[in-house]
């Protein structure tokens, strides 16, 4: 089985999540290629792969344009093979129904604009990286986090991702035999 993972990122967290997920797959002898969606939306060709994951993070209600362009370019292939989407956001860190409704709307717009309908979607909570933001982004994120019930201080970063849940999602999606055992153990 050959697995491809293509991601879009703004501050790097989604790259880290993909590298983590890929390492879990490789541990089970599942060769996994990880690449960032780049300038050329035709590269890489997803058709030789058995399973494809796309991953992107939300910034002001939108996913990274290059990842969207990749999905749109390859939507016909992605709709035919086993493909899943990993959506990274701050909204997914909480349980506010309003935030989850917003997430569903962002996802619906993503699917509408790319013409790709993933067979499965995983919502991963993202990170707050105050150390990487400029002054205005810091204030905006403190406000966004507070609105979502996250009390944060600007002097540190926060990683809100549930790595076990992400791991279970990718292993289950590829049908890796160890996934069921992991889920029970976790
Ligand atoms: C300027 C900015 C805008 C954001 N907008 C949203 C948003 O609209 N909805 C949301 O749920 N999360 C939002 N987030 C949270 C990001 O999705 C989260 O920080 C994620 O981990 C970023 O991933 P990346 O490092 O791969 O870009 C925003 C973050 C920043 C810095």
Short mmCIF file of C-alpha atoms and ligand atoms in Angstrom, two decimals:
data_model
loop_
_atom_site.label_atom_id
_atom_site.label_comp_id
_atom_site.label_asym_id
_atom_site.label_seq_id
_atom_site.Cartn_x
_atom_site.Cartn_y
_atom_site.Cartn_z
CA UNK A 1 0.00 0.00 0.00
CA UNK A 2 1.35 3.44 -0.95
CA UNK A 3 0.21 6.49 1.01
CA UNK A 4 0.50 10.17 0.11
CA UNK A 5 0.05 13.08 2.49
CA UNK A 6 -0.16 16.62 1.11
CA UNK A 7 -0.49 19.60 3.44
CA UNK A 8 -0.87 23.35 3.59
CA UNK A 9 0.45 25.28 6.58
CA UNK A 10 0.97 28.88 7.67
CA UNK A 11 2.90 28.54 10.94
CA UNK A 12 4.12 24.95 10.59
CA UNK A 13 1.82 23.04 12.94
CA UNK A 14 0.04 21.11 10.18
CA UNK A 15 3.46 20.05 8.81
CA UNK A 16 4.33 18.66 12.24
CA UNK A 17 1.02 16.81 12.46
CA UNK A 18 1.58 15.23 9.04
CA UNK A 19 5.12 14.19 9.92
CA UNK A 20 3.83 12.68 13.16
CA UNK A 21 1.01 10.80 11.37
CA UNK A 22 3.41 9.59 8.67
CA UNK A 23 5.80 8.25 11.29
CA UNK A 24 2.96 6.25 12.86
CA UNK A 25 2.14 4.77 9.44
CA UNK A 26 5.78 3.98 8.64
CA UNK A 27 6.12 2.21 11.99
CA UNK A 28 3.62 -0.25 10.54
CA UNK A 29 5.66 -0.65 7.36
CA UNK A 30 3.31 1.53 5.36
CA UNK A 31 5.42 3.70 3.04
CA UNK A 32 4.17 7.28 3.31
CA UNK A 33 5.26 10.28 1.25
CA UNK A 34 4.73 13.70 2.83
CA UNK A 35 4.87 16.91 0.77
CA UNK A 36 3.75 20.50 1.14
CA UNK A 37 1.34 21.75 -1.53
CA UNK A 38 3.60 23.99 -3.62
CA UNK A 39 3.53 26.34 -6.59
CA UNK A 40 2.72 23.59 -9.08
CA UNK A 41 -0.71 22.14 -8.23
CA UNK A 42 -0.07 19.20 -10.60
CA UNK A 43 2.75 17.91 -8.41
CA UNK A 44 2.75 15.27 -7.05
CA UNK A 45 0.39 13.12 -9.08
CA UNK A 46 -1.86 11.31 -6.55
CA UNK A 47 -2.99 8.59 -8.97
CA UNK A 48 -0.25 5.99 -8.20
CA UNK A 49 -1.21 6.03 -4.51
CA UNK A 50 -3.71 3.78 -2.74
CA UNK A 51 -4.58 6.26 0.00
CA UNK A 52 -4.23 10.06 0.01
CA UNK A 53 -4.56 12.41 2.98
CA UNK A 54 -4.80 16.15 2.49
CA UNK A 55 -4.32 18.41 5.52
CA UNK A 56 -4.70 22.15 6.01
CA UNK A 57 -5.31 24.67 8.77
CA UNK A 58 -7.94 27.38 9.10
CA UNK A 59 -6.91 31.01 9.04
CA UNK A 60 -9.79 33.45 9.25
CA UNK A 61 -12.18 30.82 8.01
CA UNK A 62 -10.10 29.70 5.01
CA UNK A 63 -7.70 26.86 4.30
CA UNK A 64 -4.34 27.49 2.57
CA UNK A 65 -4.95 28.49 -1.09
CA UNK A 66 -2.21 26.17 -2.43
CA UNK A 67 -3.72 23.15 -0.73
CA UNK A 68 -7.12 24.13 -2.12
CA UNK A 69 -5.64 24.49 -5.58
CA UNK A 70 -4.07 21.03 -5.29
CA UNK A 71 -7.39 19.49 -4.21
CA UNK A 72 -9.25 21.18 -7.04
CA UNK A 73 -6.69 20.17 -9.66
CA UNK A 74 -6.87 16.51 -8.60
CA UNK A 75 -10.48 16.28 -7.45
CA UNK A 76 -11.45 13.66 -10.06
CA UNK A 77 -8.65 11.31 -8.94
CA UNK A 78 -9.18 12.04 -5.24
CA UNK A 79 -12.90 11.31 -5.54
CA UNK A 80 -12.08 7.90 -7.04
CA UNK A 81 -9.40 6.69 -4.63
CA UNK A 82 -9.47 6.46 -0.83
CA UNK A 83 -8.88 10.01 0.34
CA UNK A 84 -9.35 11.85 3.63
CA UNK A 85 -9.03 15.40 4.89
CA UNK A 86 -7.38 16.53 8.12
CA UNK A 87 -8.69 19.95 9.11
CA UNK A 88 -6.60 21.79 11.73
CA UNK A 89 -8.18 24.63 13.68
CA UNK A 90 -8.59 26.27 17.04
CA UNK A 91 -12.35 25.71 16.92
CA UNK A 92 -11.77 21.95 17.11
CA UNK A 93 -10.10 22.41 20.52
CA UNK A 94 -13.42 23.17 22.20
CA UNK A 95 -16.97 21.93 22.35
CA UNK A 96 -18.79 25.12 21.50
CA UNK A 97 -21.64 24.17 19.08
CA UNK A 98 -21.36 27.55 17.37
CA UNK A 99 -17.65 26.94 16.61
CA UNK A 100 -18.39 23.45 15.31
CA UNK A 101 -21.14 24.81 13.10
CA UNK A 102 -18.58 27.31 11.75
CA UNK A 103 -16.16 24.45 11.09
CA UNK A 104 -18.80 22.54 9.15
CA UNK A 105 -19.49 25.65 7.07
CA UNK A 106 -15.77 26.12 6.29
CA UNK A 107 -15.57 22.47 5.31
CA UNK A 108 -18.68 22.69 3.11
CA UNK A 109 -17.22 25.70 1.32
CA UNK A 110 -13.91 23.87 0.88
CA UNK A 111 -15.68 20.88 -0.68
CA UNK A 112 -17.81 23.14 -2.87
CA UNK A 113 -14.82 25.12 -4.14
CA UNK A 114 -12.47 22.18 -4.69
CA UNK A 115 -15.10 19.70 -5.97
CA UNK A 116 -13.41 17.09 -3.78
CA UNK A 117 -15.55 15.07 -1.37
CA UNK A 118 -13.24 13.31 1.10
CA UNK A 119 -14.41 9.88 2.29
CA UNK A 120 -13.56 10.90 5.87
CA UNK A 121 -12.66 14.09 7.74
CA UNK A 122 -10.70 14.45 10.96
CA UNK A 123 -10.88 17.73 12.88
CA UNK A 124 -7.62 18.22 14.77
CA UNK A 125 -7.20 20.99 17.33
CA UNK A 126 -4.26 23.16 16.31
CA UNK A 127 -1.66 25.24 18.11
CA UNK A 128 -1.30 28.76 19.42
CA UNK A 129 2.21 29.97 18.68
CA UNK A 130 2.52 33.41 20.20
CA UNK A 131 6.33 33.24 19.81
CA UNK A 132 5.90 33.24 16.00
CA UNK A 133 3.22 35.91 15.63
CA UNK A 134 3.70 39.62 15.05
CA UNK A 135 2.10 42.11 17.42
CA UNK A 136 -1.28 42.23 15.69
CA UNK A 137 -1.54 38.46 15.19
CA UNK A 138 -0.78 37.98 18.89
CA UNK A 139 -3.60 40.24 19.94
CA UNK A 140 -5.96 38.70 17.38
CA UNK A 141 -5.15 35.16 18.52
CA UNK A 142 -5.49 36.04 22.21
CA UNK A 143 -8.95 37.35 21.37
CA UNK A 144 -9.84 34.33 19.16
CA UNK A 145 -8.62 31.96 21.89
CA UNK A 146 -10.56 33.79 24.61
CA UNK A 147 -13.74 33.65 22.51
CA UNK A 148 -13.25 29.89 22.31
CA UNK A 149 -12.83 29.59 26.07
CA UNK A 150 -9.01 29.23 26.01
CA UNK A 151 -7.37 31.36 28.70
CA UNK A 152 -3.85 31.97 27.39
CA UNK A 153 -0.78 34.04 28.21
CA UNK A 154 1.38 35.62 25.52
CA UNK A 155 4.63 34.38 27.05
CA UNK A 156 4.20 30.76 25.96
CA UNK A 157 2.96 28.61 23.06
CA UNK A 158 0.19 26.01 23.25
CA UNK A 159 -0.15 22.69 21.43
CA UNK A 160 -3.81 21.61 21.67
CA UNK A 161 -3.67 18.61 19.34
CA UNK A 162 -4.90 15.21 20.51
CA UNK A 163 -2.13 13.09 18.97
CA UNK A 164 -3.72 9.77 19.93
CA UNK A 165 -6.93 10.71 18.13
CA UNK A 166 -4.98 11.77 15.03
CA UNK A 167 -3.00 8.55 15.09
CA UNK A 168 -6.16 6.44 15.44
CA UNK A 169 -7.79 8.30 12.56
CA UNK A 170 -4.99 7.72 10.04
CA UNK A 171 -4.43 4.10 11.08
CA UNK A 172 -8.15 3.30 10.94
CA UNK A 173 -8.49 5.02 7.58
CA UNK A 174 -5.77 2.93 5.98
CA UNK A 175 -7.10 -0.19 7.70
CA UNK A 176 -3.86 -0.83 9.59
CA UNK A 177 -4.37 -3.97 11.71
CA UNK A 178 -2.77 -2.44 14.80
CA UNK A 179 -5.27 0.41 14.87
CA UNK A 180 -7.91 -1.49 16.82
CA UNK A 181 -5.37 -2.59 19.43
CA UNK A 182 -4.04 0.99 19.74
CA UNK A 183 -7.53 2.37 20.21
CA UNK A 184 -8.25 -0.12 23.00
CA UNK A 185 -4.91 0.56 24.67
CA UNK A 186 -5.44 4.35 24.43
C1 LIG B 1 -4.24 34.74 12.18
C2 LIG B 1 -4.89 33.44 12.56
C3 LIG B 1 -6.20 33.20 12.19
C4 LIG B 1 -6.83 32.00 12.57
N1 LIG B 1 -8.13 31.79 12.20
C5 LIG B 1 -8.78 30.69 12.65
C6 LIG B 1 -10.15 30.48 12.33
O1 LIG B 1 -10.78 31.24 11.59
N2 LIG B 1 -10.75 29.40 12.86
C7 LIG B 1 -10.10 28.51 13.67
O2 LIG B 1 -10.72 27.58 14.15
N3 LIG B 1 -8.78 28.63 13.93
C8 LIG B 1 -8.10 29.72 13.44
N4 LIG B 1 -6.77 29.87 13.71
C9 LIG B 1 -6.04 28.82 14.44
C10 LIG B 1 -5.16 27.98 13.49
O3 LIG B 1 -5.95 27.16 12.66
C11 LIG B 1 -4.20 27.15 14.34
O4 LIG B 1 -3.32 28.04 15.00
C12 LIG B 1 -3.41 26.11 13.56
O5 LIG B 1 -2.65 25.33 14.45
C13 LIG B 1 -2.48 26.74 12.51
O6 LIG B 1 -1.85 25.72 11.81
P1 LIG B 1 -0.55 25.95 10.90
O7 LIG B 1 0.59 26.27 11.83
O8 LIG B 1 -0.36 24.70 10.17
O9 LIG B 1 -0.89 27.11 10.00
C14 LIG B 1 -6.11 31.03 13.31
C15 LIG B 1 -4.77 31.27 13.64
C16 LIG B 1 -4.15 32.46 13.27
C17 LIG B 1 -2.72 32.69 13.64
#
